[in-house]
mmCIF file with all atom_site columns, N, CA and C and ligand atoms in Angstrom:
data_model
loop_
_atom_site.group_PDB
_atom_site.id
_atom_site.type_symbol
_atom_site.label_atom_id
_atom_site.label_alt_id
_atom_site.label_comp_id
_atom_site.label_asym_id
_atom_site.label_entity_id
_atom_site.label_seq_id
_atom_site.pdbx_PDB_ins_code
_atom_site.Cartn_x
_atom_site.Cartn_y
_atom_site.Cartn_z
_atom_site.occupancy
_atom_site.B_iso_or_equiv
_atom_site.pdbx_formal_charge
_atom_site.auth_seq_id
_atom_site.auth_comp_id
_atom_site.auth_asym_id
_atom_site.auth_atom_id
_atom_site.pdbx_PDB_model_num
ATOM   1   N  N   . MET A 1 1  ? -45.621 8.327   62.708 1.00 42.00 ? 1   MET A N   1
ATOM   2   C  CA  . MET A 1 1  ? -44.518 7.797   62.358 1.00 42.00 ? 1   MET A CA  1
ATOM   3   C  C   . MET A 1 1  ? -43.538 9.201   62.546 1.00 42.00 ? 1   MET A C   1
ATOM   4   N  N   . SER A 1 2  ? -44.083 10.104  63.519 1.00 49.00 ? 2   SER A N   1
ATOM   5   C  CA  . SER A 1 2  ? -43.067 11.790  63.560 1.00 49.00 ? 2   SER A CA  1
ATOM   6   C  C   . SER A 1 2  ? -41.613 11.258  63.211 1.00 49.00 ? 2   SER A C   1
ATOM   7   N  N   . CYS A 1 3  ? -41.122 10.325  64.351 1.00 61.00 ? 3   CYS A N   1
ATOM   8   C  CA  . CYS A 1 3  ? -39.703 10.345  64.155 1.00 61.00 ? 3   CYS A CA  1
ATOM   9   C  C   . CYS A 1 3  ? -38.891 9.394   62.984 1.00 61.00 ? 3   CYS A C   1
ATOM   10  N  N   . GLY A 1 4  ? -39.539 9.318   62.508 1.00 63.00 ? 4   GLY A N   1
ATOM   11  C  CA  . GLY A 1 4  ? -39.279 8.304   61.136 1.00 63.00 ? 4   GLY A CA  1
ATOM   12  C  C   . GLY A 1 4  ? -38.705 7.153   61.031 1.00 63.00 ? 4   GLY A C   1
ATOM   13  N  N   . CYS A 1 5  ? -38.599 6.618   62.341 1.00 66.00 ? 5   CYS A N   1
ATOM   14  C  CA  . CYS A 1 5  ? -38.423 4.985   62.464 1.00 66.00 ? 5   CYS A CA  1
ATOM   15  C  C   . CYS A 1 5  ? -39.323 4.424   61.917 1.00 66.00 ? 5   CYS A C   1
ATOM   16  N  N   . ASN A 1 6  ? -38.690 3.279   61.280 1.00 62.00 ? 6   ASN A N   1
ATOM   17  C  CA  . ASN A 1 6  ? -39.533 2.515   60.453 1.00 62.00 ? 6   ASN A CA  1
ATOM   18  C  C   . ASN A 1 6  ? -39.692 0.783   61.291 1.00 62.00 ? 6   ASN A C   1
ATOM   19  N  N   . PRO A 1 7  ? -40.477 0.738   62.148 1.00 63.00 ? 7   PRO A N   1
ATOM   20  C  CA  . PRO A 1 7  ? -40.553 -0.864  62.536 1.00 63.00 ? 7   PRO A CA  1
ATOM   21  C  C   . PRO A 1 7  ? -40.491 -1.871  62.029 1.00 63.00 ? 7   PRO A C   1
ATOM   22  N  N   . ASP A 1 8  ? -40.828 -1.759  60.578 1.00 71.00 ? 8   ASP A N   1
ATOM   23  C  CA  . ASP A 1 8  ? -40.818 -3.148  59.858 1.00 71.00 ? 8   ASP A CA  1
ATOM   24  C  C   . ASP A 1 8  ? -39.462 -3.793  59.359 1.00 71.00 ? 8   ASP A C   1
ATOM   25  N  N   . LEU A 1 9  ? -38.625 -2.784  59.611 1.00 75.00 ? 9   LEU A N   1
ATOM   26  C  CA  . LEU A 1 9  ? -37.310 -3.251  59.071 1.00 75.00 ? 9   LEU A CA  1
ATOM   27  C  C   . LEU A 1 9  ? -36.614 -4.045  60.324 1.00 75.00 ? 9   LEU A C   1
ATOM   28  N  N   . LYS A 1 10 ? -36.653 -5.411  59.838 1.00 77.00 ? 10  LYS A N   1
ATOM   29  C  CA  . LYS A 1 10 ? -36.396 -6.577  60.886 1.00 77.00 ? 10  LYS A CA  1
ATOM   30  C  C   . LYS A 1 10 ? -34.889 -6.911  60.714 1.00 77.00 ? 10  LYS A C   1
ATOM   31  N  N   . ASP A 1 11 ? -33.820 -6.397  59.904 1.00 91.00 ? 11  ASP A N   1
ATOM   32  C  CA  . ASP A 1 11 ? -32.754 -6.734  59.604 1.00 91.00 ? 11  ASP A CA  1
ATOM   33  C  C   . ASP A 1 11 ? -31.759 -5.709  60.449 1.00 91.00 ? 11  ASP A C   1
ATOM   34  N  N   . GLY A 1 12 ? -30.504 -6.147  60.820 1.00 95.00 ? 12  GLY A N   1
ATOM   35  C  CA  . GLY A 1 12 ? -29.794 -5.119  61.743 1.00 95.00 ? 12  GLY A CA  1
ATOM   36  C  C   . GLY A 1 12 ? -28.886 -4.159  60.914 1.00 95.00 ? 12  GLY A C   1
ATOM   37  N  N   . LYS A 1 13 ? -28.658 -5.038  59.414 1.00 96.00 ? 13  LYS A N   1
ATOM   38  C  CA  . LYS A 1 13 ? -28.143 -4.021  58.651 1.00 96.00 ? 13  LYS A CA  1
ATOM   39  C  C   . LYS A 1 13 ? -28.729 -2.688  58.032 1.00 96.00 ? 13  LYS A C   1
ATOM   40  N  N   . GLU A 1 14 ? -30.524 -3.222  57.728 1.00 94.00 ? 14  GLU A N   1
ATOM   41  C  CA  . GLU A 1 14 ? -31.151 -2.508  57.214 1.00 94.00 ? 14  GLU A CA  1
ATOM   42  C  C   . GLU A 1 14 ? -31.201 -1.168  58.414 1.00 94.00 ? 14  GLU A C   1
ATOM   43  N  N   . LEU A 1 15 ? -31.507 -1.476  59.483 1.00 94.00 ? 15  LEU A N   1
ATOM   44  C  CA  . LEU A 1 15 ? -31.852 -0.394  60.622 1.00 94.00 ? 15  LEU A CA  1
ATOM   45  C  C   . LEU A 1 15 ? -30.902 0.304   60.696 1.00 94.00 ? 15  LEU A C   1
ATOM   46  N  N   . VAL A 1 16 ? -29.412 -0.066  60.454 1.00 96.00 ? 16  VAL A N   1
ATOM   47  C  CA  . VAL A 1 16 ? -28.126 0.705   60.608 1.00 96.00 ? 16  VAL A CA  1
ATOM   48  C  C   . VAL A 1 16 ? -28.240 1.635   59.818 1.00 96.00 ? 16  VAL A C   1
ATOM   49  N  N   . ASP A 1 17 ? -28.322 1.527   58.398 1.00 95.00 ? 17  ASP A N   1
ATOM   50  C  CA  . ASP A 1 17 ? -28.484 2.163   57.024 1.00 95.00 ? 17  ASP A CA  1
ATOM   51  C  C   . ASP A 1 17 ? -29.360 3.228   57.647 1.00 95.00 ? 17  ASP A C   1
ATOM   52  N  N   . HIS A 1 18 ? -30.777 2.855   57.919 1.00 93.00 ? 18  HIS A N   1
ATOM   53  C  CA  . HIS A 1 18 ? -32.081 4.014   58.248 1.00 93.00 ? 18  HIS A CA  1
ATOM   54  C  C   . HIS A 1 18 ? -31.869 4.835   59.464 1.00 93.00 ? 18  HIS A C   1
ATOM   55  N  N   . VAL A 1 19 ? -30.908 4.145   60.195 1.00 94.00 ? 19  VAL A N   1
ATOM   56  C  CA  . VAL A 1 19 ? -31.081 5.358   61.694 1.00 94.00 ? 19  VAL A CA  1
ATOM   57  C  C   . VAL A 1 19 ? -29.750 6.540   61.218 1.00 94.00 ? 19  VAL A C   1
ATOM   58  N  N   . LYS A 1 20 ? -28.425 5.805   60.409 1.00 95.00 ? 20  LYS A N   1
ATOM   59  C  CA  . LYS A 1 20 ? -27.693 6.837   59.856 1.00 95.00 ? 20  LYS A CA  1
ATOM   60  C  C   . LYS A 1 20 ? -28.275 7.675   58.825 1.00 95.00 ? 20  LYS A C   1
ATOM   61  N  N   . SER A 1 21 ? -28.823 7.211   58.068 1.00 94.00 ? 21  SER A N   1
ATOM   62  C  CA  . SER A 1 21 ? -29.516 8.216   56.612 1.00 94.00 ? 21  SER A CA  1
ATOM   63  C  C   . SER A 1 21 ? -30.326 9.216   57.688 1.00 94.00 ? 21  SER A C   1
ATOM   64  N  N   . LYS A 1 22 ? -31.006 8.806   58.579 1.00 93.00 ? 22  LYS A N   1
ATOM   65  C  CA  . LYS A 1 22 ? -31.617 9.677   59.887 1.00 93.00 ? 22  LYS A CA  1
ATOM   66  C  C   . LYS A 1 22 ? -30.942 11.098  60.251 1.00 93.00 ? 22  LYS A C   1
ATOM   67  N  N   . GLY A 1 23 ? -29.616 10.592  60.505 1.00 96.00 ? 23  GLY A N   1
ATOM   68  C  CA  . GLY A 1 23 ? -28.115 11.470  61.016 1.00 96.00 ? 23  GLY A CA  1
ATOM   69  C  C   . GLY A 1 23 ? -28.634 10.869  63.009 1.00 96.00 ? 23  GLY A C   1
ATOM   70  N  N   . LYS A 1 24 ? -28.874 9.866   62.979 1.00 95.00 ? 24  LYS A N   1
ATOM   71  C  CA  . LYS A 1 24 ? -29.137 9.570   64.493 1.00 95.00 ? 24  LYS A CA  1
ATOM   72  C  C   . LYS A 1 24 ? -28.417 8.707   65.048 1.00 95.00 ? 24  LYS A C   1
ATOM   73  N  N   . ASP A 1 25 ? -27.360 8.421   64.317 1.00 96.00 ? 25  ASP A N   1
ATOM   74  C  CA  . ASP A 1 25 ? -26.124 7.164   64.768 1.00 96.00 ? 25  ASP A CA  1
ATOM   75  C  C   . ASP A 1 25 ? -25.716 7.768   66.481 1.00 96.00 ? 25  ASP A C   1
ATOM   76  N  N   . HIS A 1 26 ? -25.755 8.845   66.500 1.00 96.00 ? 26  HIS A N   1
ATOM   77  C  CA  . HIS A 1 26 ? -24.752 9.239   67.799 1.00 96.00 ? 26  HIS A CA  1
ATOM   78  C  C   . HIS A 1 26 ? -25.632 9.282   68.486 1.00 96.00 ? 26  HIS A C   1
ATOM   79  N  N   . ILE A 1 27 ? -27.106 9.553   68.516 1.00 96.00 ? 27  ILE A N   1
ATOM   80  C  CA  . ILE A 1 27 ? -27.931 10.105  70.018 1.00 96.00 ? 27  ILE A CA  1
ATOM   81  C  C   . ILE A 1 27 ? -28.298 8.809   71.057 1.00 96.00 ? 27  ILE A C   1
ATOM   82  N  N   . ALA A 1 28 ? -28.224 9.223   72.114 1.00 97.00 ? 28  ALA A N   1
ATOM   83  C  CA  . ALA A 1 28 ? -28.445 7.814   73.347 1.00 97.00 ? 28  ALA A CA  1
ATOM   84  C  C   . ALA A 1 28 ? -29.361 6.985   73.356 1.00 97.00 ? 28  ALA A C   1
ATOM   85  N  N   . PRO A 1 29 ? -29.853 5.932   73.887 1.00 97.00 ? 29  PRO A N   1
ATOM   86  C  CA  . PRO A 1 29 ? -31.096 5.674   73.695 1.00 97.00 ? 29  PRO A CA  1
ATOM   87  C  C   . PRO A 1 29 ? -31.759 5.999   74.998 1.00 97.00 ? 29  PRO A C   1
ATOM   88  N  N   . THR A 1 30 ? -32.768 5.751   74.874 1.00 96.00 ? 30  THR A N   1
ATOM   89  C  CA  . THR A 1 30 ? -33.769 6.104   75.869 1.00 96.00 ? 30  THR A CA  1
ATOM   90  C  C   . THR A 1 30 ? -33.526 5.374   77.146 1.00 96.00 ? 30  THR A C   1
ATOM   91  N  N   . VAL A 1 31 ? -33.193 4.110   77.161 1.00 96.00 ? 31  VAL A N   1
ATOM   92  C  CA  . VAL A 1 31 ? -32.456 3.415   78.412 1.00 96.00 ? 31  VAL A CA  1
ATOM   93  C  C   . VAL A 1 31 ? -31.108 2.619   77.828 1.00 96.00 ? 31  VAL A C   1
ATOM   94  N  N   . ALA A 1 32 ? -30.166 3.048   78.896 1.00 96.00 ? 32  ALA A N   1
ATOM   95  C  CA  . ALA A 1 32 ? -28.648 2.611   78.625 1.00 96.00 ? 32  ALA A CA  1
ATOM   96  C  C   . ALA A 1 32 ? -28.586 1.305   79.085 1.00 96.00 ? 32  ALA A C   1
ATOM   97  N  N   . HIS A 1 33 ? -29.420 0.292   77.884 1.00 98.00 ? 33  HIS A N   1
ATOM   98  C  CA  . HIS A 1 33 ? -29.460 -0.995  78.139 1.00 98.00 ? 33  HIS A CA  1
ATOM   99  C  C   . HIS A 1 33 ? -27.875 -1.773  78.152 1.00 98.00 ? 33  HIS A C   1
ATOM   100 N  N   . VAL A 1 34 ? -28.018 -2.604  78.808 1.00 98.00 ? 34  VAL A N   1
ATOM   101 C  CA  . VAL A 1 34 ? -26.453 -3.659  79.158 1.00 98.00 ? 34  VAL A CA  1
ATOM   102 C  C   . VAL A 1 34 ? -27.053 -4.588  78.245 1.00 98.00 ? 34  VAL A C   1
ATOM   103 N  N   . ILE A 1 35 ? -25.653 -4.808  77.375 1.00 97.00 ? 35  ILE A N   1
ATOM   104 C  CA  . ILE A 1 35 ? -25.370 -6.199  76.261 1.00 97.00 ? 35  ILE A CA  1
ATOM   105 C  C   . ILE A 1 35 ? -24.356 -6.632  76.659 1.00 97.00 ? 35  ILE A C   1
ATOM   106 N  N   . ARG A 1 36 ? -25.204 -8.008  76.426 1.00 97.00 ? 36  ARG A N   1
ATOM   107 C  CA  . ARG A 1 36 ? -24.238 -9.131  77.170 1.00 97.00 ? 36  ARG A CA  1
ATOM   108 C  C   . ARG A 1 36 ? -24.158 -9.960  75.423 1.00 97.00 ? 36  ARG A C   1
ATOM   109 N  N   . CYS A 1 37 ? -22.580 -9.438  75.108 1.00 98.00 ? 37  CYS A N   1
ATOM   110 C  CA  . CYS A 1 37 ? -22.713 -10.069 73.552 1.00 98.00 ? 37  CYS A CA  1
ATOM   111 C  C   . CYS A 1 37 ? -22.632 -11.575 73.669 1.00 98.00 ? 37  CYS A C   1
ATOM   112 N  N   . GLU A 1 38 ? -22.487 -11.733 72.315 1.00 96.00 ? 38  GLU A N   1
ATOM   113 C  CA  . GLU A 1 38 ? -22.224 -13.332 71.997 1.00 96.00 ? 38  GLU A CA  1
ATOM   114 C  C   . GLU A 1 38 ? -20.664 -13.919 72.177 1.00 96.00 ? 38  GLU A C   1
ATOM   115 N  N   . CYS A 1 39 ? -20.219 -12.824 72.340 1.00 98.00 ? 39  CYS A N   1
ATOM   116 C  CA  . CYS A 1 39 ? -18.570 -13.037 72.350 1.00 98.00 ? 39  CYS A CA  1
ATOM   117 C  C   . CYS A 1 39 ? -18.223 -13.239 73.860 1.00 98.00 ? 39  CYS A C   1
ATOM   118 N  N   . GLY A 1 40 ? -19.112 -13.116 74.935 1.00 98.00 ? 40  GLY A N   1
ATOM   119 C  CA  . GLY A 1 40 ? -18.684 -12.947 76.349 1.00 98.00 ? 40  GLY A CA  1
ATOM   120 C  C   . GLY A 1 40 ? -18.688 -11.622 77.039 1.00 98.00 ? 40  GLY A C   1
ATOM   121 N  N   . GLU A 1 41 ? -18.540 -10.769 75.873 1.00 98.00 ? 41  GLU A N   1
ATOM   122 C  CA  . GLU A 1 41 ? -18.461 -9.364  76.736 1.00 98.00 ? 41  GLU A CA  1
ATOM   123 C  C   . GLU A 1 41 ? -19.157 -8.629  77.005 1.00 98.00 ? 41  GLU A C   1
ATOM   124 N  N   . THR A 1 42 ? -19.378 -7.677  77.970 1.00 98.00 ? 42  THR A N   1
ATOM   125 C  CA  . THR A 1 42 ? -20.995 -7.177  78.607 1.00 98.00 ? 42  THR A CA  1
ATOM   126 C  C   . THR A 1 42 ? -20.532 -5.844  78.703 1.00 98.00 ? 42  THR A C   1
ATOM   127 N  N   . PHE A 1 43 ? -21.054 -4.889  78.243 1.00 98.00 ? 43  PHE A N   1
ATOM   128 C  CA  . PHE A 1 43 ? -21.082 -3.674  77.963 1.00 98.00 ? 43  PHE A CA  1
ATOM   129 C  C   . PHE A 1 43 ? -22.348 -2.885  78.093 1.00 98.00 ? 43  PHE A C   1
ATOM   130 N  N   . THR A 1 44 ? -22.127 -1.459  78.124 1.00 98.00 ? 44  THR A N   1
ATOM   131 C  CA  . THR A 1 44 ? -23.586 -0.591  78.164 1.00 98.00 ? 44  THR A CA  1
ATOM   132 C  C   . THR A 1 44 ? -23.790 0.145   76.937 1.00 98.00 ? 44  THR A C   1
ATOM   133 N  N   . LEU A 1 45 ? -24.935 0.389   76.126 1.00 98.00 ? 45  LEU A N   1
ATOM   134 C  CA  . LEU A 1 45 ? -24.982 0.928   75.163 1.00 98.00 ? 45  LEU A CA  1
ATOM   135 C  C   . LEU A 1 45 ? -25.401 2.047   75.183 1.00 98.00 ? 45  LEU A C   1
ATOM   136 N  N   . GLY A 1 46 ? -24.217 2.967   74.837 1.00 97.00 ? 46  GLY A N   1
ATOM   137 C  CA  . GLY A 1 46 ? -24.508 4.220   75.074 1.00 97.00 ? 46  GLY A CA  1
ATOM   138 C  C   . GLY A 1 46 ? -24.943 5.201   73.787 1.00 97.00 ? 46  GLY A C   1
ATOM   139 N  N   . THR A 1 47 ? -25.107 4.465   72.680 1.00 98.00 ? 47  THR A N   1
ATOM   140 C  CA  . THR A 1 47 ? -25.711 5.111   71.593 1.00 98.00 ? 47  THR A CA  1
ATOM   141 C  C   . THR A 1 47 ? -26.384 4.507   70.806 1.00 98.00 ? 47  THR A C   1
ATOM   142 N  N   . VAL A 1 48 ? -27.896 4.826   69.705 1.00 97.00 ? 48  VAL A N   1
ATOM   143 C  CA  . VAL A 1 48 ? -28.322 4.063   69.317 1.00 97.00 ? 48  VAL A CA  1
ATOM   144 C  C   . VAL A 1 48 ? -27.516 2.960   68.192 1.00 97.00 ? 48  VAL A C   1
ATOM   145 N  N   . ILE A 1 49 ? -26.362 3.015   67.835 1.00 97.00 ? 49  ILE A N   1
ATOM   146 C  CA  . ILE A 1 49 ? -25.541 2.313   66.913 1.00 97.00 ? 49  ILE A CA  1
ATOM   147 C  C   . ILE A 1 49 ? -24.183 2.246   67.860 1.00 97.00 ? 49  ILE A C   1
ATOM   148 N  N   . MET A 1 50 ? -23.730 1.242   68.097 1.00 97.00 ? 50  MET A N   1
ATOM   149 C  CA  . MET A 1 50 ? -22.787 0.856   68.917 1.00 97.00 ? 50  MET A CA  1
ATOM   150 C  C   . MET A 1 50 ? -21.781 -0.590  68.881 1.00 97.00 ? 50  MET A C   1
ATOM   151 N  N   . ASN A 1 51 ? -20.864 -0.489  68.531 1.00 98.00 ? 51  ASN A N   1
ATOM   152 C  CA  . ASN A 1 51 ? -20.186 -1.707  68.129 1.00 98.00 ? 51  ASN A CA  1
ATOM   153 C  C   . ASN A 1 51 ? -19.448 -2.211  69.440 1.00 98.00 ? 51  ASN A C   1
ATOM   154 N  N   . CYS A 1 52 ? -19.573 -3.451  69.810 1.00 98.00 ? 52  CYS A N   1
ATOM   155 C  CA  . CYS A 1 52 ? -18.936 -4.501  70.862 1.00 98.00 ? 52  CYS A CA  1
ATOM   156 C  C   . CYS A 1 52 ? -17.604 -4.386  70.942 1.00 98.00 ? 52  CYS A C   1
ATOM   157 N  N   . PRO A 1 53 ? -17.021 -3.656  72.348 1.00 98.00 ? 53  PRO A N   1
ATOM   158 C  CA  . PRO A 1 53 ? -15.425 -3.054  72.460 1.00 98.00 ? 53  PRO A CA  1
ATOM   159 C  C   . PRO A 1 53 ? -14.622 -4.084  72.374 1.00 98.00 ? 53  PRO A C   1
ATOM   160 N  N   . SER A 1 54 ? -15.012 -5.544  72.258 1.00 98.00 ? 54  SER A N   1
ATOM   161 C  CA  . SER A 1 54 ? -14.132 -6.865  72.434 1.00 98.00 ? 54  SER A CA  1
ATOM   162 C  C   . SER A 1 54 ? -14.483 -7.461  70.754 1.00 98.00 ? 54  SER A C   1
ATOM   163 N  N   . CYS A 1 55 ? -15.479 -7.540  70.062 1.00 98.00 ? 55  CYS A N   1
ATOM   164 C  CA  . CYS A 1 55 ? -15.573 -8.461  68.888 1.00 98.00 ? 55  CYS A CA  1
ATOM   165 C  C   . CYS A 1 55 ? -15.987 -7.104  67.637 1.00 98.00 ? 55  CYS A C   1
ATOM   166 N  N   . GLU A 1 56 ? -16.205 -6.544  68.455 1.00 98.00 ? 56  GLU A N   1
ATOM   167 C  CA  . GLU A 1 56 ? -16.639 -5.321  67.300 1.00 98.00 ? 56  GLU A CA  1
ATOM   168 C  C   . GLU A 1 56 ? -18.113 -5.598  66.669 1.00 98.00 ? 56  GLU A C   1
ATOM   169 N  N   . MET A 1 57 ? -18.890 -6.878  67.243 1.00 98.00 ? 57  MET A N   1
ATOM   170 C  CA  . MET A 1 57 ? -20.141 -6.479  66.491 1.00 98.00 ? 57  MET A CA  1
ATOM   171 C  C   . MET A 1 57 ? -21.027 -5.533  66.641 1.00 98.00 ? 57  MET A C   1
ATOM   172 N  N   . THR A 1 58 ? -21.601 -5.153  65.467 1.00 98.00 ? 58  THR A N   1
ATOM   173 C  CA  . THR A 1 58 ? -22.637 -3.876  65.224 1.00 98.00 ? 58  THR A CA  1
ATOM   174 C  C   . THR A 1 58 ? -23.771 -4.419  66.206 1.00 98.00 ? 58  THR A C   1
ATOM   175 N  N   . TYR A 1 59 ? -24.176 -3.456  67.415 1.00 97.00 ? 59  TYR A N   1
ATOM   176 C  CA  . TYR A 1 59 ? -25.912 -3.712  68.147 1.00 97.00 ? 59  TYR A CA  1
ATOM   177 C  C   . TYR A 1 59 ? -26.258 -2.205  67.469 1.00 97.00 ? 59  TYR A C   1
ATOM   178 N  N   . VAL A 1 60 ? -27.659 -1.980  66.863 1.00 96.00 ? 60  VAL A N   1
ATOM   179 C  CA  . VAL A 1 60 ? -28.021 -1.068  66.776 1.00 96.00 ? 60  VAL A CA  1
ATOM   180 C  C   . VAL A 1 60 ? -29.812 -1.248  67.047 1.00 96.00 ? 60  VAL A C   1
ATOM   181 N  N   . VAL A 1 61 ? -30.563 -0.095  67.610 1.00 95.00 ? 61  VAL A N   1
ATOM   182 C  CA  . VAL A 1 61 ? -31.939 0.069   67.922 1.00 95.00 ? 61  VAL A CA  1
ATOM   183 C  C   . VAL A 1 61 ? -32.149 1.321   67.573 1.00 95.00 ? 61  VAL A C   1
ATOM   184 N  N   . THR A 1 62 ? -33.651 1.380   66.805 1.00 93.00 ? 62  THR A N   1
ATOM   185 C  CA  . THR A 1 62 ? -34.265 2.612   66.631 1.00 93.00 ? 62  THR A CA  1
ATOM   186 C  C   . THR A 1 62 ? -34.213 3.505   67.464 1.00 93.00 ? 62  THR A C   1
ATOM   187 N  N   . PRO A 1 63 ? -34.185 4.841   67.890 1.00 92.00 ? 63  PRO A N   1
ATOM   188 C  CA  . PRO A 1 63 ? -34.485 5.679   68.608 1.00 92.00 ? 63  PRO A CA  1
ATOM   189 C  C   . PRO A 1 63 ? -35.194 5.509   69.506 1.00 92.00 ? 63  PRO A C   1
ATOM   190 N  N   . CYS A 1 64 ? -36.676 5.582   68.752 1.00 90.00 ? 64  CYS A N   1
ATOM   191 C  CA  . CYS A 1 64 ? -38.139 5.656   68.881 1.00 90.00 ? 64  CYS A CA  1
ATOM   192 C  C   . CYS A 1 64 ? -38.532 4.121   69.781 1.00 90.00 ? 64  CYS A C   1
ATOM   193 N  N   . GLY A 1 65 ? -37.473 3.260   69.710 1.00 92.00 ? 65  GLY A N   1
ATOM   194 C  CA  . GLY A 1 65 ? -37.551 1.778   70.212 1.00 92.00 ? 65  GLY A CA  1
ATOM   195 C  C   . GLY A 1 65 ? -36.553 1.897   70.940 1.00 92.00 ? 65  GLY A C   1
ATOM   196 N  N   . SER A 1 66 ? -35.851 2.418   71.725 1.00 95.00 ? 66  SER A N   1
ATOM   197 C  CA  . SER A 1 66 ? -35.038 2.028   72.531 1.00 95.00 ? 66  SER A CA  1
ATOM   198 C  C   . SER A 1 66 ? -34.800 2.072   73.298 1.00 95.00 ? 66  SER A C   1
ATOM   199 N  N   . HIS A 1 67 ? -36.245 1.809   73.981 1.00 95.00 ? 67  HIS A N   1
ATOM   200 C  CA  . HIS A 1 67 ? -36.781 2.068   75.809 1.00 95.00 ? 67  HIS A CA  1
ATOM   201 C  C   . HIS A 1 67 ? -37.007 0.336   75.742 1.00 95.00 ? 67  HIS A C   1
ATOM   202 N  N   . ASP A 1 68 ? -36.791 -0.762  74.594 1.00 95.00 ? 68  ASP A N   1
ATOM   203 C  CA  . ASP A 1 68 ? -37.047 -1.799  74.834 1.00 95.00 ? 68  ASP A CA  1
ATOM   204 C  C   . ASP A 1 68 ? -36.075 -2.636  74.603 1.00 95.00 ? 68  ASP A C   1
ATOM   205 N  N   . LYS A 1 69 ? -35.380 -3.190  74.994 1.00 95.00 ? 69  LYS A N   1
ATOM   206 C  CA  . LYS A 1 69 ? -34.333 -4.157  75.015 1.00 95.00 ? 69  LYS A CA  1
ATOM   207 C  C   . LYS A 1 69 ? -34.772 -5.057  73.753 1.00 95.00 ? 69  LYS A C   1
ATOM   208 N  N   . ASN A 1 70 ? -35.818 -6.065  73.313 1.00 94.00 ? 70  ASN A N   1
ATOM   209 C  CA  . ASN A 1 70 ? -36.278 -6.834  72.579 1.00 94.00 ? 70  ASN A CA  1
ATOM   210 C  C   . ASN A 1 70 ? -35.963 -6.345  71.463 1.00 94.00 ? 70  ASN A C   1
ATOM   211 N  N   . ASN A 1 71 ? -35.881 -4.627  71.135 1.00 93.00 ? 71  ASN A N   1
ATOM   212 C  CA  . ASN A 1 71 ? -35.967 -4.158  69.775 1.00 93.00 ? 71  ASN A CA  1
ATOM   213 C  C   . ASN A 1 71 ? -34.437 -4.083  69.102 1.00 93.00 ? 71  ASN A C   1
ATOM   214 N  N   . ILE A 1 72 ? -33.556 -4.185  70.152 1.00 95.00 ? 72  ILE A N   1
ATOM   215 C  CA  . ILE A 1 72 ? -31.825 -4.287  70.156 1.00 95.00 ? 72  ILE A CA  1
ATOM   216 C  C   . ILE A 1 72 ? -31.316 -5.372  68.609 1.00 95.00 ? 72  ILE A C   1
ATOM   217 N  N   . LYS A 1 73 ? -31.002 -4.885  67.498 1.00 95.00 ? 73  LYS A N   1
ATOM   218 C  CA  . LYS A 1 73 ? -30.716 -6.087  66.781 1.00 95.00 ? 73  LYS A CA  1
ATOM   219 C  C   . LYS A 1 73 ? -29.085 -6.054  66.712 1.00 95.00 ? 73  LYS A C   1
ATOM   220 N  N   . LEU A 1 74 ? -28.522 -6.906  66.226 1.00 96.00 ? 74  LEU A N   1
ATOM   221 C  CA  . LEU A 1 74 ? -27.294 -7.527  65.746 1.00 96.00 ? 74  LEU A CA  1
ATOM   222 C  C   . LEU A 1 74 ? -27.140 -7.550  63.965 1.00 96.00 ? 74  LEU A C   1
ATOM   223 N  N   . ALA A 1 75 ? -26.473 -6.322  64.111 1.00 97.00 ? 75  ALA A N   1
ATOM   224 C  CA  . ALA A 1 75 ? -26.124 -6.173  61.873 1.00 97.00 ? 75  ALA A CA  1
ATOM   225 C  C   . ALA A 1 75 ? -24.843 -6.814  61.599 1.00 97.00 ? 75  ALA A C   1
ATOM   226 N  N   . GLY A 1 76 ? -23.572 -7.280  62.388 1.00 97.00 ? 76  GLY A N   1
ATOM   227 C  CA  . GLY A 1 76 ? -22.909 -7.550  61.993 1.00 97.00 ? 76  GLY A CA  1
ATOM   228 C  C   . GLY A 1 76 ? -21.371 -7.418  62.602 1.00 97.00 ? 76  GLY A C   1
ATOM   229 N  N   . ILE A 1 77 ? -20.585 -7.901  62.606 1.00 97.00 ? 77  ILE A N   1
ATOM   230 C  CA  . ILE A 1 77 ? -19.228 -7.487  62.694 1.00 97.00 ? 77  ILE A CA  1
ATOM   231 C  C   . ILE A 1 77 ? -18.860 -6.406  61.890 1.00 97.00 ? 77  ILE A C   1
ATOM   232 N  N   . LYS A 1 78 ? -18.389 -5.328  62.497 1.00 98.00 ? 78  LYS A N   1
ATOM   233 C  CA  . LYS A 1 78 ? -17.594 -4.057  62.232 1.00 98.00 ? 78  LYS A CA  1
ATOM   234 C  C   . LYS A 1 78 ? -18.853 -3.450  61.205 1.00 98.00 ? 78  LYS A C   1
ATOM   235 N  N   . TYR A 1 79 ? -19.901 -3.519  61.210 1.00 97.00 ? 79  TYR A N   1
ATOM   236 C  CA  . TYR A 1 79 ? -21.153 -3.126  60.194 1.00 97.00 ? 79  TYR A CA  1
ATOM   237 C  C   . TYR A 1 79 ? -21.285 -1.450  60.458 1.00 97.00 ? 79  TYR A C   1
ATOM   238 N  N   . ALA A 1 80 ? -21.128 -0.961  61.624 1.00 91.00 ? 80  ALA A N   1
ATOM   239 C  CA  . ALA A 1 80 ? -21.293 0.493   61.529 1.00 91.00 ? 80  ALA A CA  1
ATOM   240 C  C   . ALA A 1 80 ? -19.947 1.224   61.360 1.00 91.00 ? 80  ALA A C   1
HETATM 241 ZN ZN1 . LIG B 2 .  ? -18.912 -9.361  71.076 1.00 93.78 ? 101 LIG B ZN1 1
#
């Protein structure tokens, strides 16, 4: 657990709070995943916490889990 990420956090809102508390919300993920948002927008995840440019749904992934698209969570509209 050297990076401080907590894989037990399943809720997107908790993940946002956790990543922000570590001051890592503006770092780039290991892989720049392409997100297909539920609103129909497609965008590239440039930071580990990012809002959809269309509907502002907040997407979050922990820095250490950011290689795997399955680790990306939704935190709600404009949560970040
Ligand atoms: Zn969207």
